């Protein structure tokens, strides 16, 4: 049983998935191994991820490894209905459509949990949170989980610290082959891509304000700057602020940036980063976009409460009329790269999802010896994925000689 917008959209979704698969060589190698080994035979995997083409390929890879798949989205605006339909045709149990209400979103998470999964793959930790609050009767069956994103990892670490986490979770986000590429180059490109597709406006010559200088903010600032924007960074962490300054960006408080920004992009993982006070001093025509996991970085209630009127003026653009000026919100303040685009590029998700696939297998193999806490991915897994990616790109690198290894491991050698 599945519930999607329109099953007749499947052929389009299948084409999108075929395109994505072509550009995910590392995940394809893992798929070939899974096909032979069948590591997930008899195992049900419950997934809550942004349901677009690359995610479909991850789910298909796990299915080829013998898993039964129950999948939903992890954001009401990021599901691609054609891909969801294609996943049903491929034999998955799918509960997701673009534009779900909040209530439907939680109904769909619950539907996935109804399959009594053994392993969870989550993005943002909503599925794991639901298991620990309203579906605790299912906890005993869970071997463990894998978490995709910074925001989810922060929530899970908080759960583990207070002793509330009831199964081991692999922190996929902090793999080097994830955050250095997905968070930085992925968000850097896809957030700008979402904004450009939606607005059809020029970046060059604009003041682009990037809130947050974590790996996502770094990527967005770098790409906006490369396209000719004058980039302003806002931060609360002095080390990151200093780094942004020395990377060549203007750094200031949001209350100062608000007055001069043309485009605002939030990447902080925190709430109320742009509030009514900021909105009231913004320029006419300022554009607001969020690239963080949740839609609370730009305070939408504030925006509505100070507006006299609001209307949709273009697909994915809402115009808020404040009387003396108009502000524009993209993708309802939800993840702009997914609500207004196709998410991160395939080559980047190749590595992120290779980490997910191998982490799920790691859980299957090791769950009996793991504690109920958040684990880093094994470093060997990181190295393997980087090596496979380099190979797929035709890049060869040097190896240490025996003499060099000896030199590095013997502290007397330097003298
Ligand atoms: N596609 C699938 N999951 C994604 C994510 N977390 N970020 C961007 N694009 C994605």
CSV table of N, CA and C in Angstrom, one decimal, residues 27 30 45 47-49 58 62 119-125 128 144-154 156-157 168-184 215 344 348-363 373-379 381-383 385:
chain,number,residue,atom,x,y,z
A,27,UNK,N,27.7,5.0,-5.3
A,27,UNK,CA,26.5,4.3,-4.8
A,27,UNK,C,26.2,3.1,-5.7
A,30,UNK,N,28.4,0.2,-4.7
A,30,UNK,CA,27.8,-0.4,-3.5
A,30,UNK,C,26.6,-1.3,-3.8
A,45,UNK,N,13.5,-1.3,6.2
A,45,UNK,CA,14.1,0.0,6.5
A,45,UNK,C,13.0,1.1,6.3
A,47,UNK,N,12.3,5.0,6.1
A,47,UNK,CA,13.1,6.2,5.7
A,47,UNK,C,12.2,7.4,5.7
A,48,UNK,N,12.8,8.5,6.1
A,48,UNK,CA,12.2,9.9,6.0
A,48,UNK,C,13.3,10.8,5.5
A,49,UNK,N,13.3,11.0,4.2
A,49,UNK,CA,14.3,11.8,3.5
A,49,UNK,C,13.6,12.7,2.5
A,58,UNK,N,19.0,5.8,-3.6
A,58,UNK,CA,19.4,5.2,-2.4
A,58,UNK,C,18.5,4.1,-2.0
A,62,UNK,N,19.1,0.0,-1.5
A,62,UNK,CA,18.9,-0.8,-0.3
A,62,UNK,C,17.9,-2.0,-0.6
A,119,UNK,N,15.5,-0.8,10.8
A,119,UNK,CA,16.6,0.2,10.7
A,119,UNK,C,15.8,1.5,10.2
A,120,UNK,N,16.3,2.7,10.7
A,120,UNK,CA,15.7,3.9,10.4
A,120,UNK,C,16.8,4.8,9.6
A,121,UNK,N,16.3,5.4,8.5
A,121,UNK,CA,17.2,6.4,7.8
A,121,UNK,C,16.4,7.7,7.8
A,122,UNK,N,17.0,8.7,8.5
A,122,UNK,CA,16.3,9.9,8.8
A,122,UNK,C,17.1,11.1,8.3
A,123,UNK,N,16.4,12.2,8.1
A,123,UNK,CA,17.0,13.5,7.7
A,123,UNK,C,16.3,14.6,8.5
A,124,UNK,N,16.9,15.0,9.6
A,124,UNK,CA,16.2,16.0,10.5
A,124,UNK,C,15.7,15.4,11.8
A,125,UNK,N,15.7,14.0,11.9
A,125,UNK,CA,15.4,13.3,13.1
A,125,UNK,C,13.9,13.3,13.5
A,128,UNK,N,12.8,9.6,14.1
A,128,UNK,CA,13.3,9.0,15.3
A,128,UNK,C,12.7,9.7,16.5
A,144,UNK,N,18.9,0.2,14.9
A,144,UNK,CA,19.6,1.4,14.9
A,144,UNK,C,19.2,2.3,13.8
A,145,UNK,N,19.8,3.5,13.8
A,145,UNK,CA,19.4,4.5,12.7
A,145,UNK,C,20.6,5.2,12.2
A,146,UNK,N,20.3,5.9,11.1
A,146,UNK,CA,21.4,6.7,10.4
A,146,UNK,C,20.8,8.1,10.2
A,147,UNK,N,21.5,9.2,10.6
A,147,UNK,CA,21.0,10.5,10.5
A,147,UNK,C,21.8,11.3,9.4
A,148,UNK,N,21.1,12.0,8.6
A,148,UNK,CA,21.7,12.7,7.4
A,148,UNK,C,22.3,14.1,7.7
A,149,UNK,N,21.6,14.9,8.6
A,149,UNK,CA,21.9,16.3,8.6
A,149,UNK,C,22.3,16.9,9.9
A,150,UNK,N,22.9,18.1,9.9
A,150,UNK,CA,23.4,18.7,11.1
A,150,UNK,C,22.3,18.9,12.1
A,151,UNK,N,21.2,19.4,11.7
A,151,UNK,CA,20.1,19.7,12.6
A,151,UNK,C,19.6,18.4,13.3
A,152,UNK,N,19.5,17.3,12.6
A,152,UNK,CA,19.1,16.1,13.2
A,152,UNK,C,20.1,15.6,14.2
A,153,UNK,N,21.4,15.7,13.8
A,153,UNK,CA,22.5,15.3,14.7
A,153,UNK,C,22.4,16.0,16.0
A,154,UNK,N,22.2,17.3,15.9
A,154,UNK,CA,22.1,18.2,17.2
A,154,UNK,C,21.0,17.7,18.1
A,156,UNK,N,19.7,14.7,18.1
A,156,UNK,CA,19.9,13.3,18.6
A,156,UNK,C,21.0,13.3,19.7
A,157,UNK,N,22.0,14.2,19.6
A,157,UNK,CA,23.0,14.2,20.6
A,157,UNK,C,22.4,14.7,21.9
A,168,UNK,N,21.2,2.9,18.9
A,168,UNK,CA,22.4,3.6,18.3
A,168,UNK,C,22.0,4.3,17.0
A,169,UNK,N,22.7,5.4,16.8
A,169,UNK,CA,22.5,6.2,15.6
A,169,UNK,C,23.8,6.5,15.0
A,170,UNK,N,24.0,6.3,13.7
A,170,UNK,CA,25.2,6.7,13.0
A,170,UNK,C,25.0,8.1,12.5
A,171,UNK,N,26.0,9.0,12.8
A,171,UNK,CA,26.0,10.4,12.4
A,171,UNK,C,26.6,10.5,11.0
A,172,UNK,N,25.8,10.3,10.0
A,172,UNK,CA,26.3,10.4,8.6
A,172,UNK,C,26.8,11.8,8.3
A,173,UNK,N,26.1,12.8,8.9
A,173,UNK,CA,26.5,14.2,8.5
A,173,UNK,C,28.0,14.5,8.7
A,174,UNK,N,28.5,14.0,9.8
A,174,UNK,CA,29.9,14.3,10.1
A,174,UNK,C,31.0,13.5,9.4
A,175,UNK,N,30.6,12.7,8.5
A,175,UNK,CA,31.6,12.0,7.7
A,175,UNK,C,32.2,13.1,6.8
A,176,UNK,N,33.6,13.0,6.7
A,176,UNK,CA,34.2,14.0,5.8
A,176,UNK,C,33.7,14.0,4.4
A,177,UNK,N,33.4,12.8,3.9
A,177,UNK,CA,32.9,12.7,2.5
A,177,UNK,C,31.4,13.1,2.5
A,178,UNK,N,30.8,13.6,3.6
A,178,UNK,CA,29.5,14.2,3.6
A,178,UNK,C,29.6,15.7,3.7
A,179,UNK,N,30.0,16.2,4.9
A,179,UNK,CA,29.8,17.6,5.1
A,179,UNK,C,30.7,18.5,4.3
A,180,UNK,N,31.9,18.0,4.0
A,180,UNK,CA,32.8,18.8,3.2
A,180,UNK,C,32.3,19.1,1.8
A,181,UNK,N,31.5,18.2,1.3
A,181,UNK,CA,31.0,18.2,0.0
A,181,UNK,C,29.5,18.6,-0.1
A,182,UNK,N,28.7,17.8,0.6
A,182,UNK,CA,27.3,18.0,0.6
A,182,UNK,C,26.9,19.4,1.2
A,183,UNK,N,27.4,19.6,2.4
A,183,UNK,CA,27.0,20.9,3.1
A,183,UNK,C,27.6,22.1,2.4
A,184,UNK,N,28.9,21.9,2.0
A,184,UNK,CA,29.6,23.1,1.4
A,184,UNK,C,29.2,23.2,-0.1
A,215,UNK,N,29.4,25.0,7.5
A,215,UNK,CA,29.8,24.5,6.1
A,215,UNK,C,28.8,24.9,5.1
A,344,UNK,N,20.6,18.9,-3.8
A,344,UNK,CA,22.0,19.0,-4.1
A,344,UNK,C,22.3,18.2,-5.4
A,348,UNK,N,27.3,15.0,-5.6
A,348,UNK,CA,27.5,15.2,-4.2
A,348,UNK,C,26.7,14.2,-3.3
A,349,UNK,N,25.4,14.0,-3.7
A,349,UNK,CA,24.5,13.1,-3.0
A,349,UNK,C,25.1,11.7,-3.2
A,350,UNK,N,25.8,11.4,-4.3
A,350,UNK,CA,26.5,10.1,-4.4
A,350,UNK,C,27.3,9.7,-3.2
A,351,UNK,N,28.0,10.7,-2.7
A,351,UNK,CA,28.9,10.4,-1.5
A,351,UNK,C,28.0,10.3,-0.2
A,352,UNK,N,27.1,11.3,-0.1
A,352,UNK,CA,26.3,11.3,1.1
A,352,UNK,C,25.5,10.0,1.2
A,353,UNK,N,24.9,9.6,0.1
A,353,UNK,CA,24.1,8.4,0.2
A,353,UNK,C,24.9,7.1,0.2
A,354,UNK,N,26.1,7.1,-0.3
A,354,UNK,CA,27.0,6.0,-0.2
A,354,UNK,C,27.3,5.8,1.3
A,355,UNK,N,27.5,6.9,2.0
A,355,UNK,CA,27.6,6.9,3.5
A,355,UNK,C,26.4,6.3,4.2
A,356,UNK,N,25.2,6.7,3.7
A,356,UNK,CA,24.0,6.2,4.3
A,356,UNK,C,23.9,4.7,4.1
A,357,UNK,N,24.1,4.2,2.8
A,357,UNK,CA,24.0,2.8,2.5
A,357,UNK,C,25.0,2.0,3.4
A,358,UNK,N,26.2,2.4,3.4
A,358,UNK,CA,27.2,1.6,4.2
A,358,UNK,C,26.9,1.7,5.7
A,359,UNK,N,26.4,2.9,6.2
A,359,UNK,CA,26.1,3.0,7.6
A,359,UNK,C,24.9,2.1,8.0
A,360,UNK,N,24.0,1.9,7.1
A,360,UNK,CA,22.8,1.0,7.3
A,360,UNK,C,23.4,-0.4,7.5
A,361,UNK,N,24.3,-0.8,6.6
A,361,UNK,CA,24.9,-2.1,6.6
A,361,UNK,C,25.7,-2.3,7.9
A,362,UNK,N,26.4,-1.2,8.3
A,362,UNK,CA,27.2,-1.2,9.6
A,362,UNK,C,26.3,-1.5,10.8
A,363,UNK,N,25.1,-0.9,10.8
A,363,UNK,CA,24.1,-1.1,11.8
A,363,UNK,C,23.7,-2.6,11.8
A,373,UNK,N,23.8,5.5,21.6
A,373,UNK,CA,24.3,6.8,21.5
A,373,UNK,C,24.6,7.1,20.0
A,374,UNK,N,25.1,8.3,19.8
A,374,UNK,CA,25.4,8.8,18.4
A,374,UNK,C,26.8,8.4,18.1
A,375,UNK,N,27.0,7.7,17.0
A,375,UNK,CA,28.4,7.2,16.6
A,375,UNK,C,28.8,8.0,15.3
A,376,UNK,N,30.1,8.3,15.3
A,376,UNK,CA,30.7,8.8,14.1
A,376,UNK,C,30.8,7.6,13.1
A,377,UNK,N,30.8,7.9,11.8
A,377,UNK,CA,31.0,6.8,10.9
A,377,UNK,C,32.4,6.3,11.0
A,378,UNK,N,32.7,5.0,10.7
A,378,UNK,CA,34.1,4.5,10.8
A,378,UNK,C,34.9,5.3,9.7
A,379,UNK,N,36.1,5.7,10.1
A,379,UNK,CA,37.0,6.5,9.3
A,379,UNK,C,37.4,5.7,8.0
A,381,UNK,N,35.5,3.8,6.3
A,381,UNK,CA,34.3,4.0,5.4
A,381,UNK,C,34.5,5.3,4.6
A,382,UNK,N,34.9,6.4,5.4
A,382,UNK,CA,35.1,7.7,4.8
A,382,UNK,C,36.2,7.6,3.7
A,383,UNK,N,37.3,7.0,4.1
A,383,UNK,CA,38.4,6.8,3.2
A,383,UNK,C,38.0,6.0,1.9
A,385,UNK,N,35.1,5.7,0.6
A,385,UNK,CA,34.2,6.5,-0.3
A,385,UNK,C,35.0,7.5,-1.1
